[in-house]
Short mmCIF file of C-alpha atoms in Angstrom, two decimals:
data_model
loop_
_atom_site.label_atom_id
_atom_site.label_comp_id
_atom_site.label_asym_id
_atom_site.label_seq_id
_atom_site.Cartn_x
_atom_site.Cartn_y
_atom_site.Cartn_z
CA MET T 1 -7.52 0.92 -26.54
CA GLN T 2 -7.39 -2.43 -24.73
CA ASP T 3 -5.25 -0.92 -21.95
CA TRP T 4 -7.81 1.88 -21.53
CA LYS T 5 -10.65 -0.64 -21.27
CA LYS T 6 -8.69 -2.63 -18.69
CA LEU T 7 -8.09 0.54 -16.68
CA GLN T 8 -11.82 1.34 -16.75
CA GLN T 9 -12.62 -2.14 -15.45
CA ILE T 10 -10.06 -1.87 -12.66
CA LEU T 11 -11.38 1.57 -11.65
CA LEU T 12 -14.91 0.15 -11.38
CA PHE T 13 -13.89 -2.55 -8.93
CA LYS T 14 -11.68 -0.16 -6.96
CA ALA T 15 -14.73 2.10 -6.64
CA LEU T 16 -16.63 -0.93 -5.35
CA GLU T 17 -13.84 -1.35 -2.77
CA PHE T 18 -12.50 -4.69 -4.03
CA PRO T 19 -8.86 -5.31 -3.00
CA LEU T 20 -6.41 -5.34 -5.93
CA LYS T 21 -5.75 -9.08 -5.61
CA ASP T 22 -9.50 -9.74 -5.90
CA ILE T 23 -9.77 -7.45 -8.94
CA ALA T 24 -7.15 -9.53 -10.74
CA ALA T 25 -9.20 -12.69 -10.14
CA ILE T 26 -12.32 -11.05 -11.55
CA VAL T 27 -11.09 -9.15 -14.62
CA ASN T 28 -8.98 -12.09 -15.77
CA SER T 29 -11.72 -14.65 -15.28
CA GLU T 30 -12.69 -16.58 -18.42
CA ASN T 31 -16.35 -15.64 -17.94
CA PHE T 32 -15.75 -11.96 -17.20
CA ASP T 33 -18.44 -9.86 -18.90
CA LYS T 34 -16.74 -6.64 -20.06
CA SER T 35 -19.98 -5.14 -21.35
CA LYS T 36 -21.71 -5.60 -18.02
CA ALA T 37 -18.72 -4.06 -16.23
CA LEU T 38 -18.96 -0.93 -18.37
CA GLU T 39 -22.71 -0.64 -17.83
CA GLN T 40 -22.21 -0.92 -14.08
CA GLN T 41 -19.48 1.69 -14.12
CA ILE T 42 -21.77 4.13 -15.93
CA GLU T 43 -24.50 3.49 -13.36
CA LEU T 44 -22.09 3.88 -10.46
CA LEU T 45 -20.72 7.17 -11.81
CA THR T 46 -24.25 8.44 -12.43
CA LEU T 47 -25.20 7.71 -8.83
CA LYS T 48 -22.05 9.43 -7.57
CA LYS T 49 -22.78 12.44 -9.81
CA GLU T 50 -26.30 12.65 -8.38
CA HIS T 51 -24.94 12.45 -4.82
CA ILE T 52 -22.35 15.18 -5.46
CA GLU T 53 -24.95 17.45 -7.11
CA ASN T 54 -27.14 17.13 -4.01
CA LEU T 55 -24.21 18.17 -1.82
CA ILE T 56 -23.44 21.13 -4.09
CA THR T 57 -27.07 22.27 -3.96
CA LEU T 58 -27.01 22.04 -0.16
CA ALA T 59 -23.73 23.98 0.07
CA ARG T 60 -25.02 26.74 -2.21
CA GLY T 61 -28.18 27.01 -0.14
CA LEU T 62 -26.17 27.31 3.06
CA LYS T 63 -23.98 29.99 1.49
CA ALA T 64 -26.96 32.01 0.32
CA ARG T 65 -29.20 31.64 3.36
CA GLY T 66 -26.91 30.60 6.17
CA VAL T 67 -27.45 27.60 8.44
CA ARG T 68 -31.11 27.50 9.47
CA ARG T 69 -32.46 24.01 9.09
CA LEU T 70 -29.97 21.44 7.91
CA ASN T 71 -31.35 18.86 5.47
CA PHE T 72 -29.45 15.61 5.94
CA THR T 73 -30.92 13.91 2.84
CA ALA T 74 -28.03 15.35 0.81
CA PHE T 75 -25.68 13.15 2.81
CA ASP T 76 -27.71 9.99 2.19
CA THR T 77 -25.57 7.33 0.48
CA LYS T 78 -28.15 4.52 0.58
CA LYS T 79 -28.41 4.32 -3.22
CA LEU T 80 -24.65 4.05 -3.62
CA ASP T 81 -24.34 1.52 -0.81
CA GLU T 82 -27.12 -0.66 -2.19
CA TYR T 83 -25.67 -0.50 -5.70
CA SER T 84 -22.22 -1.51 -4.47
CA LYS T 85 -23.69 -4.39 -2.51
CA ARG T 86 -25.60 -5.71 -5.55
CA ALA T 87 -22.58 -5.34 -7.84
CA LYS T 88 -20.30 -7.18 -5.42
CA GLU T 89 -22.79 -10.04 -5.20
CA GLN T 90 -22.87 -10.32 -9.01
CA TRP T 91 -19.12 -10.25 -9.55
CA GLY T 92 -18.53 -12.65 -6.70
CA LYS T 93 -20.06 -15.38 -8.88
CA THR T 94 -17.11 -15.72 -11.26
CA SER T 95 -15.45 -19.11 -10.92
CA GLN T 96 -11.95 -17.74 -10.24
CA TYR T 97 -13.26 -15.36 -7.58
CA LYS T 98 -15.17 -18.16 -5.86
CA GLU T 99 -12.08 -20.34 -5.87
CA PHE T 100 -9.98 -17.50 -4.48
CA VAL T 101 -12.48 -16.84 -1.69
CA ASP T 102 -12.51 -20.53 -0.79
CA LYS T 103 -8.71 -20.78 -0.66
CA SER T 104 -8.27 -17.55 1.28
CA LYS T 105 -11.14 -17.83 3.77
CA ASN T 106 -8.90 -19.02 6.62
CA TRP T 107 -5.93 -16.78 5.88
CA THR T 108 -4.50 -14.69 8.67
CA LYS T 109 -2.82 -11.32 8.14
CA ASP T 110 0.51 -13.13 8.37
CA ASP T 111 -0.60 -15.59 5.69
CA GLU T 112 -1.49 -12.71 3.37
CA LYS T 113 1.81 -11.00 4.06
CA THR T 114 3.76 -14.20 3.34
CA LEU T 115 1.83 -14.79 0.12
CA MET T 116 2.55 -11.28 -1.15
CA GLU T 117 6.22 -11.58 -0.18
CA ASN T 118 6.51 -14.88 -2.06
CA LEU T 119 4.73 -13.41 -5.06
CA MET T 120 7.10 -10.45 -5.08
CA GLN T 121 10.05 -12.85 -5.03
CA ILE T 122 8.80 -14.24 -8.33
CA PHE T 123 9.06 -10.76 -9.81
CA VAL T 124 12.43 -10.20 -8.18
CA ARG T 125 13.58 -13.19 -10.20
CA PHE T 126 12.05 -11.72 -13.36
CA GLY T 127 14.06 -8.59 -12.63
CA GLN T 128 17.25 -10.61 -12.34
CA LEU T 129 16.56 -12.19 -15.75
CA ARG T 130 15.85 -8.92 -17.60
CA ASP T 131 19.07 -9.08 -19.65
CA LEU T 132 18.01 -12.39 -21.19
CA ASP T 133 15.73 -12.96 -24.17
CA PRO T 134 12.16 -13.25 -22.79
CA ALA T 135 11.78 -16.32 -25.03
CA SER T 136 14.76 -18.08 -23.43
CA LYS T 137 14.23 -21.34 -21.56
CA GLU T 138 15.15 -19.88 -18.17
CA VAL T 139 12.72 -16.97 -18.48
CA GLN T 140 9.92 -19.18 -19.78
CA GLU T 141 10.43 -21.51 -16.81
CA GLN T 142 9.98 -18.49 -14.55
CA VAL T 143 6.68 -17.71 -16.28
CA LYS T 144 5.58 -21.29 -15.56
CA SER T 145 6.57 -20.83 -11.91
CA TYR T 146 4.41 -17.69 -11.78
CA GLN T 147 1.43 -19.51 -13.30
CA ASN T 148 1.83 -22.43 -10.88
CA PHE T 149 2.05 -20.06 -7.91
CA ILE T 150 -1.24 -18.38 -8.84
CA THR T 151 -2.96 -21.76 -9.33
CA GLU T 152 -1.69 -23.24 -6.07
CA ASN T 153 -2.37 -20.21 -3.88
CA MET T 154 -5.20 -18.22 -5.47
CA TYR T 155 -7.20 -19.65 -8.38
CA THR T 156 -6.77 -21.86 -11.45
CA CYS T 157 -4.56 -19.81 -13.73
CA THR T 158 -5.22 -20.86 -17.33
CA ASP T 159 -3.05 -19.51 -20.15
CA GLU T 160 -5.84 -17.06 -21.01
CA ILE T 161 -5.94 -15.72 -17.45
CA LEU T 162 -2.15 -15.64 -17.30
CA LEU T 163 -2.07 -13.51 -20.45
CA GLY T 164 -4.61 -11.17 -18.87
CA LEU T 165 -2.39 -10.80 -15.81
CA GLY T 166 0.55 -10.12 -18.11
CA LYS T 167 -1.35 -7.36 -19.92
CA TRP T 168 -2.24 -5.89 -16.54
CA LEU T 169 1.46 -5.83 -15.65
CA GLY T 170 2.47 -4.38 -19.01
CA GLY T 171 -0.22 -1.72 -18.92
CA GLY T 172 1.47 0.37 -16.24
CA GLY T 173 -0.38 1.65 -13.19
CA GLU T 174 -0.04 0.86 -9.49
CA VAL T 175 0.92 -2.81 -9.85
CA ALA T 176 3.62 -2.14 -12.47
CA GLU T 177 4.98 0.76 -10.39
CA ASN T 178 5.25 -1.45 -7.30
CA VAL T 179 7.02 -4.19 -9.27
CA GLY T 180 9.39 -1.65 -10.85
CA ARG T 181 10.20 -0.08 -7.51
CA GLU T 182 10.95 -3.41 -5.82
CA CYS T 183 12.45 -5.38 -8.70
CA GLY T 184 13.95 -2.84 -11.08
CA GLU T 185 12.64 -0.48 -13.73
CA GLY T 186 11.12 -2.33 -16.67
CA THR T 187 10.56 -5.62 -14.83
CA ALA T 188 6.78 -5.53 -15.24
CA GLU T 189 7.04 -4.96 -19.01
CA PHE T 190 9.69 -7.68 -19.32
CA ALA T 191 7.47 -10.13 -17.41
CA TYR T 192 4.56 -9.26 -19.71
CA GLN T 193 6.62 -9.93 -22.84
CA ALA T 194 7.75 -13.28 -21.41
CA ILE T 195 4.17 -14.19 -20.49
CA ARG T 196 2.91 -13.21 -23.95
CA ILE T 197 5.47 -15.49 -25.61
CA TYR T 198 4.61 -18.33 -23.21
CA CYS T 199 0.87 -18.06 -23.86
CA GLU T 200 1.16 -17.71 -27.64
CA LYS T 201 3.21 -20.90 -28.14
#
């Protein structure tokens, strides 16, 4: 059930066109309001449904009567655009997101590429350690390295946030698939188990 809720939250922010790295900062923030996120997702989907229904009505009219006078109001996305703008402004107030924006404001494309490459190297190392007990000293030190990397380069990564990132990894989806493809099948789940042990000490 928790994985499903997390997926719903991620889908909301993807629909609002947040990059994946920004979504992680928001949904794992200590002051993240899950209830508000769900309410906003319902509103967003309702607006999209209304927009699609308008397009369907227009298409049916064109089919029945042919093209005579085209009504462009069916293509109007002002409501959706305004909603997305307001939602982004609200979610941009979380402390981790603010910190991330501040640290990344002067990044170049090369900086972003280097950061992602360095982050992936952390998971490459997790992949190399998969045969060990996730509670072992070496693996737990790797978890600490991951936490320190997030704090130094993105936002303050508390144990609570770290556990949230771990659950995101262990929940499957695009991030887990990318990690598995680059670092070996099962690496994301292994990293999650190691993170869980680290945070529950």
